């Protein structure tokens, strides 16, 4: 049985948008090794997005010709890269979640065989993304006063976008409350080791945060899409 | 033509015919576009080959990583090799299940990787659950053989490799990281 198109788009959009954000680091990363690491993570996510979007329709059309309100990614992944600590905080929050979600989809969370196969494949890749984010969280949190403070500020700043991660996606048979509990347990454990602590405050702000799945996005997302889509829209069918 | 699919076609795979075996040899000897010391057979990404009719053949490839950009080149190279072998209608299907692991790399493939200067993945024995294998276990330097090596970056020139440095000969080297 095929998973609902909305579920495929939700998962595919998360991977696509984060992939694009990470790709923006190319030419700007603090060291060459990180340039390569972030590009590799972006590439894994792009591969996942291509598979998921192709299951939902035409991958190019979905990527380049949809309007902002038609994207259903969580707002966390569209947040701008910020400083390196912001990118790592976003990676820690998202990859921990994505790994838990893919694990569940690979293990009975969907009766769509193709989606389960993708999840079983992708969970191995995401485990490396999470490992990468954890190691940087430890280095930054337990590094200098400046790196600690920046990491703390990044974790706090993105916290309000984490509530949306465990919002149920229709058509997927996942224990979302259990997923959120496990996510919180894992993130807390990493932050404690990094001499940081789990941010306080609501995980959903009172304004629109938490409506990405309904097509409501934060202001920087429109500009990201403009950059991502302009070539295809200006030169339909262009190839090289 | 490249299509995607979840896994093997329904039904139990039949014993390959003599022609299929021959064509498997042809497709399997195509070099990997990014690691040309390895053939696709040695990398373990060739999942199957079915002759569907005279001159018609379908090949199943599995990607090492979902985003591996080499898959399209691999497909094109396989199509060309089989065309040169008289197959007029060659289609390549990408299969994701069961997921590729580094245990699919043959012993000869591992030997060639080390000779090429890339530390081969250590056998994992298919640990359940997947994910990163403990990176603290010694990885041998492919140049001097020392096990005194340290991790520089979890990601190297391609998604499938990590960057390490040997403390004995001081040289950096790629390590084909384990994927269980």
CSV table of C-alpha atoms in Angstrom, one decimal:
chain,number,residue,atom,x,y,z
A,1,UNK,CA,0.0,0.0,0.0
A,2,UNK,CA,1.2,3.4,-0.8
A,3,UNK,CA,1.8,6.0,1.9
A,4,UNK,CA,-0.3,9.2,1.5
A,5,UNK,CA,1.2,11.8,-0.8
A,6,UNK,CA,1.1,14.3,2.0
A,7,UNK,CA,3.3,12.1,4.2
A,8,UNK,CA,5.8,11.6,1.3
A,9,UNK,CA,5.9,15.4,0.7
A,10,UNK,CA,6.3,16.2,4.4
A,11,UNK,CA,9.4,13.9,4.7
A,12,UNK,CA,10.7,14.8,1.3
A,13,UNK,CA,10.4,18.6,1.9
A,14,UNK,CA,12.2,18.3,5.3
A,15,UNK,CA,15.1,16.6,3.5
A,16,UNK,CA,15.1,18.9,0.5
A,17,UNK,CA,15.0,22.1,2.4
A,18,UNK,CA,17.7,21.1,4.9
A,19,UNK,CA,19.8,19.9,2.1
A,20,UNK,CA,19.6,23.3,0.4
A,21,UNK,CA,20.4,25.1,3.6
A,22,UNK,CA,23.5,23.0,4.2
A,23,UNK,CA,24.6,23.5,0.6
A,24,UNK,CA,24.7,27.2,1.3
A,25,UNK,CA,27.8,26.5,3.5
A,26,UNK,CA,29.8,25.6,0.4
A,27,UNK,CA,32.6,28.2,0.2
A,28,UNK,CA,31.8,29.5,3.7
A,29,UNK,CA,32.6,26.7,6.2
A,30,UNK,CA,35.1,27.5,8.9
A,31,UNK,CA,37.5,24.7,7.8
A,32,UNK,CA,37.9,22.6,4.7
A,33,UNK,CA,36.9,19.4,6.5
A,34,UNK,CA,33.6,20.9,7.6
A,35,UNK,CA,33.0,22.2,4.1
A,36,UNK,CA,33.2,18.7,2.9
A,37,UNK,CA,31.3,17.2,5.8
A,38,UNK,CA,28.3,19.6,5.5
A,39,UNK,CA,28.2,19.1,1.7
A,40,UNK,CA,28.2,15.3,2.2
A,41,UNK,CA,25.3,15.5,4.7
A,42,UNK,CA,23.5,17.8,2.2
A,43,UNK,CA,24.1,15.2,-0.5
A,44,UNK,CA,22.6,12.3,1.6
A,45,UNK,CA,19.6,14.5,2.3
A,46,UNK,CA,19.2,15.4,-1.4
A,47,UNK,CA,19.3,11.7,-2.3
A,48,UNK,CA,16.5,11.0,0.3
A,49,UNK,CA,14.5,13.9,-1.0
A,50,UNK,CA,14.8,12.8,-4.6
A,51,UNK,CA,13.5,9.3,-3.7
A,52,UNK,CA,10.7,10.6,-1.6
A,53,UNK,CA,9.5,13.3,-4.0
A,54,UNK,CA,9.7,10.9,-6.9
A,55,UNK,CA,7.3,8.7,-5.0
A,56,UNK,CA,5.0,11.6,-4.7
A,57,UNK,CA,5.2,12.9,-8.2
A,58,UNK,CA,7.7,14.6,-10.5
A,59,UNK,CA,10.8,15.6,-8.4
A,60,UNK,CA,11.7,18.6,-10.5
A,61,UNK,CA,8.2,20.0,-10.7
A,62,UNK,CA,7.8,19.6,-6.9
A,63,UNK,CA,11.1,21.2,-6.1
A,64,UNK,CA,11.2,24.1,-8.6
A,65,UNK,CA,7.6,24.9,-9.4
A,66,UNK,CA,5.7,24.8,-6.1
A,67,UNK,CA,4.8,28.0,-4.3
A,68,UNK,CA,5.9,28.6,-0.7
A,69,UNK,CA,2.6,27.7,0.8
A,70,UNK,CA,2.7,24.3,-0.9
A,71,UNK,CA,5.9,23.2,0.9
A,72,UNK,CA,5.1,21.2,4.1
A,73,UNK,CA,8.6,21.0,5.7
A,74,UNK,CA,8.9,21.8,9.4
A,75,UNK,CA,10.1,25.3,10.0
A,76,UNK,CA,13.2,24.2,11.8
A,77,UNK,CA,14.9,23.0,8.6
A,78,UNK,CA,14.3,26.3,6.8
A,79,UNK,CA,15.9,28.5,9.5
A,80,UNK,CA,18.9,30.3,8.1
A,81,UNK,CA,22.3,28.8,8.8
A,82,UNK,CA,23.3,31.6,11.2
A,83,UNK,CA,26.8,31.0,12.7
A,84,UNK,CA,28.3,27.5,12.8
A,85,UNK,CA,26.8,26.9,16.2
A,86,UNK,CA,23.3,27.6,14.8
A,87,UNK,CA,23.9,25.1,12.0
A,88,UNK,CA,25.1,22.5,14.5
A,89,UNK,CA,22.2,23.1,16.9
A,90,UNK,CA,19.7,22.7,13.9
A,91,UNK,CA,21.6,19.5,12.9
A,92,UNK,CA,21.4,18.1,16.4
A,93,UNK,CA,17.7,18.7,16.8
A,94,UNK,CA,16.8,17.5,13.3
A,95,UNK,CA,19.1,14.5,12.8
A,96,UNK,CA,18.2,13.1,16.2
A,97,UNK,CA,14.5,13.3,15.2
A,98,UNK,CA,15.0,12.0,11.7
A,99,UNK,CA,16.9,9.0,12.9
A,100,UNK,CA,14.2,8.1,15.4
A,101,UNK,CA,11.5,8.6,12.7
A,102,UNK,CA,13.2,6.6,10.0
A,103,UNK,CA,13.9,3.8,12.5
A,104,UNK,CA,10.2,3.6,13.2
A,105,UNK,CA,9.3,3.7,9.5
A,106,UNK,CA,11.8,1.0,8.7
A,107,UNK,CA,10.3,-1.1,11.5
A,108,UNK,CA,6.5,-1.2,10.8
A,109,UNK,CA,5.7,2.5,10.9
A,110,UNK,CA,4.4,2.3,7.3
A,111,UNK,CA,2.8,-0.4,5.1
A,112,UNK,CA,4.4,1.3,2.1
A,113,UNK,CA,7.2,-1.1,1.1
A,114,UNK,CA,9.1,1.5,-0.9
A,115,UNK,CA,9.0,4.1,2.0
A,116,UNK,CA,10.1,1.4,4.5
A,117,UNK,CA,13.0,0.5,2.2
A,118,UNK,CA,14.1,4.2,1.9
A,119,UNK,CA,13.8,4.6,5.6
A,120,UNK,CA,15.9,1.5,6.3
A,121,UNK,CA,18.6,2.8,3.9
A,122,UNK,CA,18.5,6.4,5.0
A,123,UNK,CA,18.6,5.7,8.8
A,124,UNK,CA,22.2,4.5,8.4
A,125,UNK,CA,23.2,7.8,6.7
A,126,UNK,CA,21.4,9.9,9.3
A,127,UNK,CA,23.1,8.0,12.1
A,128,UNK,CA,26.4,9.6,10.8
A,129,UNK,CA,24.7,13.0,10.6
A,130,UNK,CA,23.6,12.8,14.2
A,131,UNK,CA,27.1,11.5,15.2
A,132,UNK,CA,28.7,14.5,13.5
A,133,UNK,CA,26.3,17.0,15.2
A,134,UNK,CA,26.9,15.4,18.6
A,135,UNK,CA,30.6,15.6,18.4
A,136,UNK,CA,30.5,19.3,17.4
A,137,UNK,CA,28.0,20.0,20.2
A,138,UNK,CA,30.5,18.5,22.7
A,139,UNK,CA,33.4,20.5,21.2
A,140,UNK,CA,31.5,23.8,21.2
A,141,UNK,CA,29.7,23.3,24.5
A,142,UNK,CA,32.8,22.2,26.3
A,143,UNK,CA,35.2,24.4,24.4
A,144,UNK,CA,35.9,28.1,25.1
A,145,UNK,CA,33.6,30.6,26.8
A,146,UNK,CA,32.8,32.0,23.5
A,147,UNK,CA,31.9,28.7,21.8
A,148,UNK,CA,29.9,27.6,24.8
A,149,UNK,CA,27.9,30.9,24.8
A,150,UNK,CA,27.3,30.7,21.1
A,151,UNK,CA,26.2,27.1,21.3
A,152,UNK,CA,23.8,27.9,24.1
A,153,UNK,CA,22.4,30.9,22.2
A,154,UNK,CA,21.8,28.7,19.1
A,155,UNK,CA,20.1,25.9,21.1
A,156,UNK,CA,17.9,28.5,22.8
A,157,UNK,CA,17.1,30.3,19.6
A,158,UNK,CA,16.0,27.2,17.7
A,159,UNK,CA,14.2,25.6,20.6
A,160,UNK,CA,10.8,27.1,19.7
A,161,UNK,CA,10.9,25.2,16.4
A,162,UNK,CA,11.4,21.7,17.9
A,163,UNK,CA,7.8,21.2,19.0
A,164,UNK,CA,6.7,20.8,15.5
A,165,UNK,CA,9.0,17.8,14.9
A,166,UNK,CA,6.8,15.3,16.7
A,167,UNK,CA,3.5,16.7,15.3
A,168,UNK,CA,1.8,13.6,13.8
A,169,UNK,CA,2.0,13.0,10.1
A,170,UNK,CA,-1.2,11.5,8.8
A,171,UNK,CA,-0.8,8.0,7.3
A,172,UNK,CA,2.3,7.1,9.3
A,173,UNK,CA,1.8,4.6,12.1
A,174,UNK,CA,4.2,6.1,14.6
A,175,UNK,CA,3.9,6.6,18.4
A,176,UNK,CA,4.6,10.3,18.2
A,177,UNK,CA,4.5,10.9,22.0
A,178,UNK,CA,7.1,8.1,22.5
A,179,UNK,CA,9.2,9.6,19.7
A,180,UNK,CA,9.2,13.0,21.4
A,181,UNK,CA,10.1,11.4,24.7
A,182,UNK,CA,13.0,9.5,23.2
A,183,UNK,CA,14.1,12.6,21.3
A,184,UNK,CA,14.1,14.7,24.5
A,185,UNK,CA,16.0,12.0,26.4
A,186,UNK,CA,18.7,11.8,23.7
A,187,UNK,CA,19.2,15.5,23.2
A,188,UNK,CA,19.3,16.1,27.0
A,189,UNK,CA,22.0,13.4,27.3
A,190,UNK,CA,24.2,15.0,24.7
A,191,UNK,CA,23.7,18.5,26.1
A,192,UNK,CA,24.6,17.4,29.6
A,193,UNK,CA,27.8,15.8,28.3
A,194,UNK,CA,28.6,19.1,26.6
A,195,UNK,CA,28.1,21.1,29.8
A,196,UNK,CA,25.0,22.6,28.3
A,197,UNK,CA,21.4,22.2,29.3
A,198,UNK,CA,18.1,21.7,27.6
A,199,UNK,CA,16.6,25.1,26.8
A,200,UNK,CA,13.6,26.2,28.9
A,201,UNK,CA,10.5,27.7,27.5
A,202,UNK,CA,7.7,26.6,25.2
A,203,UNK,CA,8.6,24.4,22.2
A,204,UNK,CA,6.1,26.2,20.1
A,205,UNK,CA,6.0,30.0,20.1
A,206,UNK,CA,2.6,31.7,20.3
A,207,UNK,CA,2.9,33.0,16.7
A,208,UNK,CA,3.1,30.8,13.7
A,209,UNK,CA,5.9,28.4,14.7
A,210,UNK,CA,4.6,24.9,14.3
A,211,UNK,CA,2.6,25.3,11.2
A,212,UNK,CA,5.1,24.3,8.6
A,213,UNK,CA,3.2,21.1,7.9
A,214,UNK,CA,0.3,23.3,7.0
A,215,UNK,CA,2.3,25.4,4.6
A,216,UNK,CA,3.0,28.4,6.9
A,217,UNK,CA,6.6,29.3,6.8
A,218,UNK,CA,9.0,31.8,8.3
A,219,UNK,CA,10.1,34.9,6.4
A,220,UNK,CA,13.6,33.7,5.3
A,221,UNK,CA,12.1,30.7,3.6
A,222,UNK,CA,10.7,32.7,0.7
A,223,UNK,CA,14.1,34.1,-0.1
A,224,UNK,CA,15.6,30.6,0.1
A,225,UNK,CA,13.0,29.4,-2.4
A,226,UNK,CA,13.6,32.3,-4.7
A,227,UNK,CA,17.3,31.4,-4.9
A,228,UNK,CA,16.6,27.7,-5.3
A,229,UNK,CA,14.0,28.1,-8.0
A,230,UNK,CA,15.0,31.1,-10.0
A,231,UNK,CA,17.2,29.3,-12.5
A,232,UNK,CA,14.6,26.7,-13.3
A,233,UNK,CA,11.8,29.2,-13.6
A,234,UNK,CA,13.8,31.6,-15.7
A,235,UNK,CA,15.0,28.9,-18.1
A,236,UNK,CA,12.3,26.2,-18.2
A,237,UNK,CA,13.8,22.9,-19.3
A,238,UNK,CA,17.3,24.1,-19.3
A,239,UNK,CA,20.0,21.5,-19.0
A,240,UNK,CA,23.7,21.2,-19.3
B,1,UNK,CA,16.4,4.2,-18.6
B,2,UNK,CA,16.7,4.3,-14.8
B,3,UNK,CA,13.7,3.4,-12.7
B,4,UNK,CA,13.4,3.2,-8.9
B,5,UNK,CA,12.0,0.3,-7.0
B,6,UNK,CA,11.7,-1.0,-3.4
B,7,UNK,CA,13.4,-4.3,-3.9
B,8,UNK,CA,13.4,-7.5,-5.8
B,9,UNK,CA,10.6,-8.3,-8.1
B,10,UNK,CA,8.0,-10.6,-6.7
B,11,UNK,CA,8.7,-14.3,-6.6
B,12,UNK,CA,11.9,-16.2,-5.9
B,13,UNK,CA,14.8,-15.4,-8.1
B,14,UNK,CA,15.5,-18.1,-10.6
B,15,UNK,CA,18.9,-19.7,-11.2
B,16,UNK,CA,20.6,-17.4,-13.8
B,17,UNK,CA,21.0,-18.8,-17.3
B,18,UNK,CA,24.3,-19.2,-19.0
B,19,UNK,CA,23.7,-16.0,-20.9
B,20,UNK,CA,22.7,-14.2,-17.7
B,21,UNK,CA,25.9,-15.4,-16.0
B,22,UNK,CA,27.9,-14.1,-19.0
B,23,UNK,CA,26.2,-10.7,-18.9
B,24,UNK,CA,26.6,-10.5,-15.2
B,25,UNK,CA,30.3,-10.9,-15.8
B,26,UNK,CA,30.2,-8.1,-18.3
B,27,UNK,CA,28.2,-5.7,-16.1
B,28,UNK,CA,30.2,-6.7,-13.0
B,29,UNK,CA,33.5,-5.8,-14.6
B,30,UNK,CA,32.5,-2.2,-15.2
B,31,UNK,CA,34.7,0.0,-13.0
B,32,UNK,CA,33.3,2.2,-10.3
B,33,UNK,CA,33.3,5.8,-11.6
B,34,UNK,CA,34.7,7.2,-8.3
B,35,UNK,CA,36.9,4.3,-7.2
B,36,UNK,CA,38.1,3.0,-10.6
B,37,UNK,CA,40.3,0.4,-8.9
B,38,UNK,CA,37.1,-1.5,-7.9
B,39,UNK,CA,34.6,-3.1,-10.3
B,40,UNK,CA,30.9,-3.0,-9.6
B,41,UNK,CA,31.0,-6.7,-8.7
B,42,UNK,CA,33.7,-6.1,-6.1
B,43,UNK,CA,31.8,-3.1,-4.6
B,44,UNK,CA,28.8,-5.4,-4.3
B,45,UNK,CA,26.3,-3.0,-5.9
B,46,UNK,CA,25.2,-5.3,-8.7
B,47,UNK,CA,22.0,-7.0,-7.4
B,48,UNK,CA,20.8,-8.9,-10.3
B,49,UNK,CA,20.4,-9.3,-14.1
B,50,UNK,CA,17.5,-10.7,-16.0
B,51,UNK,CA,17.3,-11.4,-19.7
B,52,UNK,CA,13.7,-10.5,-20.6
B,53,UNK,CA,13.9,-11.4,-24.3
B,54,UNK,CA,16.3,-11.4,-27.3
B,55,UNK,CA,18.6,-8.4,-26.8
B,56,UNK,CA,16.5,-7.3,-23.8
B,57,UNK,CA,18.0,-7.2,-20.3
B,58,UNK,CA,17.2,-5.6,-17.0
B,59,UNK,CA,19.9,-4.9,-14.4
B,60,UNK,CA,19.4,-4.1,-10.7
B,61,UNK,CA,21.8,-1.8,-9.0
B,62,UNK,CA,21.8,-0.6,-5.4
B,63,UNK,CA,23.3,2.7,-4.4
B,64,UNK,CA,25.9,2.8,-1.6
B,65,UNK,CA,24.3,6.0,-0.3
B,66,UNK,CA,20.9,7.3,-1.4
B,67,UNK,CA,22.5,10.5,-2.7
B,68,UNK,CA,25.5,8.9,-4.3
B,69,UNK,CA,25.9,10.8,-7.5
B,70,UNK,CA,27.9,7.9,-9.0
B,71,UNK,CA,24.7,5.8,-9.5
B,72,UNK,CA,23.8,7.6,-12.7
B,73,UNK,CA,27.2,7.2,-14.2
B,74,UNK,CA,27.3,3.6,-13.1
B,75,UNK,CA,24.0,3.0,-14.9
B,76,UNK,CA,25.2,4.6,-18.1
B,77,UNK,CA,28.4,2.6,-18.0
B,78,UNK,CA,26.5,-0.7,-17.5
B,79,UNK,CA,24.2,0.1,-20.3
B,80,UNK,CA,27.1,0.9,-22.6
B,81,UNK,CA,29.0,-2.3,-21.7
B,82,UNK,CA,26.0,-4.5,-22.3
B,83,UNK,CA,25.2,-2.7,-25.6
B,84,UNK,CA,28.7,-3.4,-26.7
B,85,UNK,CA,27.9,-7.0,-25.8
B,86,UNK,CA,25.0,-7.1,-28.2
B,87,UNK,CA,22.1,-6.2,-25.9
B,88,UNK,CA,20.0,-3.6,-27.7
B,89,UNK,CA,17.5,-2.9,-25.0
B,90,UNK,CA,19.1,-2.4,-21.5
B,91,UNK,CA,17.2,-1.0,-18.6
B,92,UNK,CA,18.7,-0.3,-15.1
B,93,UNK,CA,16.6,-0.4,-12.0
B,94,UNK,CA,17.7,1.1,-8.7
B,95,UNK,CA,16.8,-1.1,-5.7
B,96,UNK,CA,17.1,0.1,-2.1
B,97,UNK,CA,16.2,-3.1,-0.3
B,98,UNK,CA,18.0,-4.8,1.3
B,99,UNK,CA,20.2,-1.8,2.0
B,100,UNK,CA,23.8,-2.0,0.8
B,101,UNK,CA,26.4,-2.5,3.5
B,102,UNK,CA,30.2,-2.4,3.4
B,103,UNK,CA,30.1,-6.2,4.0
B,104,UNK,CA,29.1,-6.5,0.4
B,105,UNK,CA,32.6,-5.4,-0.7
B,106,UNK,CA,34.5,-8.6,-1.7
B,107,UNK,CA,37.8,-9.6,-0.2
B,108,UNK,CA,39.5,-8.8,-3.5
B,109,UNK,CA,37.8,-5.4,-3.4
B,110,UNK,CA,39.2,-4.7,0.1
B,111,UNK,CA,42.7,-5.7,-1.0
B,112,UNK,CA,42.5,-3.3,-4.0
B,113,UNK,CA,41.2,-0.4,-1.8
B,114,UNK,CA,44.2,-0.8,0.5
B,115,UNK,CA,46.6,-1.0,-2.4
B,116,UNK,CA,45.0,2.2,-3.8
B,117,UNK,CA,45.7,4.0,-0.5
B,118,UNK,CA,42.2,3.8,1.0
B,119,UNK,CA,41.8,1.9,4.3
B,120,UNK,CA,39.1,-0.7,3.6
B,121,UNK,CA,36.0,-1.0,5.8
B,122,UNK,CA,36.4,-3.5,8.6
B,123,UNK,CA,34.0,-6.4,8.4
B,124,UNK,CA,31.0,-5.7,10.6
B,125,UNK,CA,29.3,-9.0,10.6
B,126,UNK,CA,26.0,-7.2,9.9
B,127,UNK,CA,25.4,-5.7,13.4
B,128,UNK,CA,21.7,-5.2,13.8
B,129,UNK,CA,20.4,-1.6,14.0
B,130,UNK,CA,22.8,-0.1,11.6
B,131,UNK,CA,24.5,3.2,12.3
B,132,UNK,CA,28.1,4.2,12.9
B,133,UNK,CA,30.4,1.5,14.0
B,134,UNK,CA,32.5,2.4,17.0
B,135,UNK,CA,35.2,4.6,15.4
B,136,UNK,CA,37.7,4.0,18.2
B,137,UNK,CA,38.6,0.6,16.9
B,138,UNK,CA,42.0,0.7,15.1
B,139,UNK,CA,42.0,1.6,11.4
B,140,UNK,CA,45.3,0.5,9.8
B,141,UNK,CA,47.2,3.1,7.7
B,142,UNK,CA,47.2,1.8,4.1
B,143,UNK,CA,50.6,3.3,3.5
B,144,UNK,CA,52.8,2.1,6.5
B,145,UNK,CA,50.5,-0.4,8.2
B,146,UNK,CA,50.5,1.3,11.5
B,147,UNK,CA,47.3,1.1,13.6
B,148,UNK,CA,48.2,4.4,15.3
B,149,UNK,CA,45.8,6.5,13.3
B,150,UNK,CA,43.3,9.3,14.3
B,151,UNK,CA,40.1,10.5,12.8
B,152,UNK,CA,40.3,14.0,11.2
B,153,UNK,CA,36.8,14.2,9.8
B,154,UNK,CA,33.8,11.8,9.6
B,155,UNK,CA,33.2,12.8,6.0
B,156,UNK,CA,35.9,12.9,3.3
B,157,UNK,CA,36.0,13.2,-0.5
B,158,UNK,CA,32.8,11.2,-0.8
B,159,UNK,CA,30.0,10.4,1.6
B,160,UNK,CA,31.3,6.9,1.9
B,161,UNK,CA,34.7,7.8,3.2
B,162,UNK,CA,36.2,9.4,6.4
B,163,UNK,CA,39.4,11.3,6.6
B,164,UNK,CA,42.1,10.0,8.9
B,165,UNK,CA,45.8,10.7,9.7
B,166,UNK,CA,48.5,8.2,10.5
B,167,UNK,CA,50.6,9.2,13.6
B,168,UNK,CA,53.5,7.0,12.5
B,169,UNK,CA,54.1,8.2,8.9
B,170,UNK,CA,52.1,11.4,9.3
B,171,UNK,CA,50.2,11.0,6.1
B,172,UNK,CA,46.5,11.6,5.9
B,173,UNK,CA,44.4,8.9,4.2
B,174,UNK,CA,40.8,8.0,3.3
B,175,UNK,CA,39.0,5.3,5.2
B,176,UNK,CA,36.0,3.6,3.5
B,177,UNK,CA,33.8,3.8,6.6
B,178,UNK,CA,31.7,0.9,7.7
B,179,UNK,CA,28.1,0.9,6.9
B,180,UNK,CA,26.3,-2.0,8.6
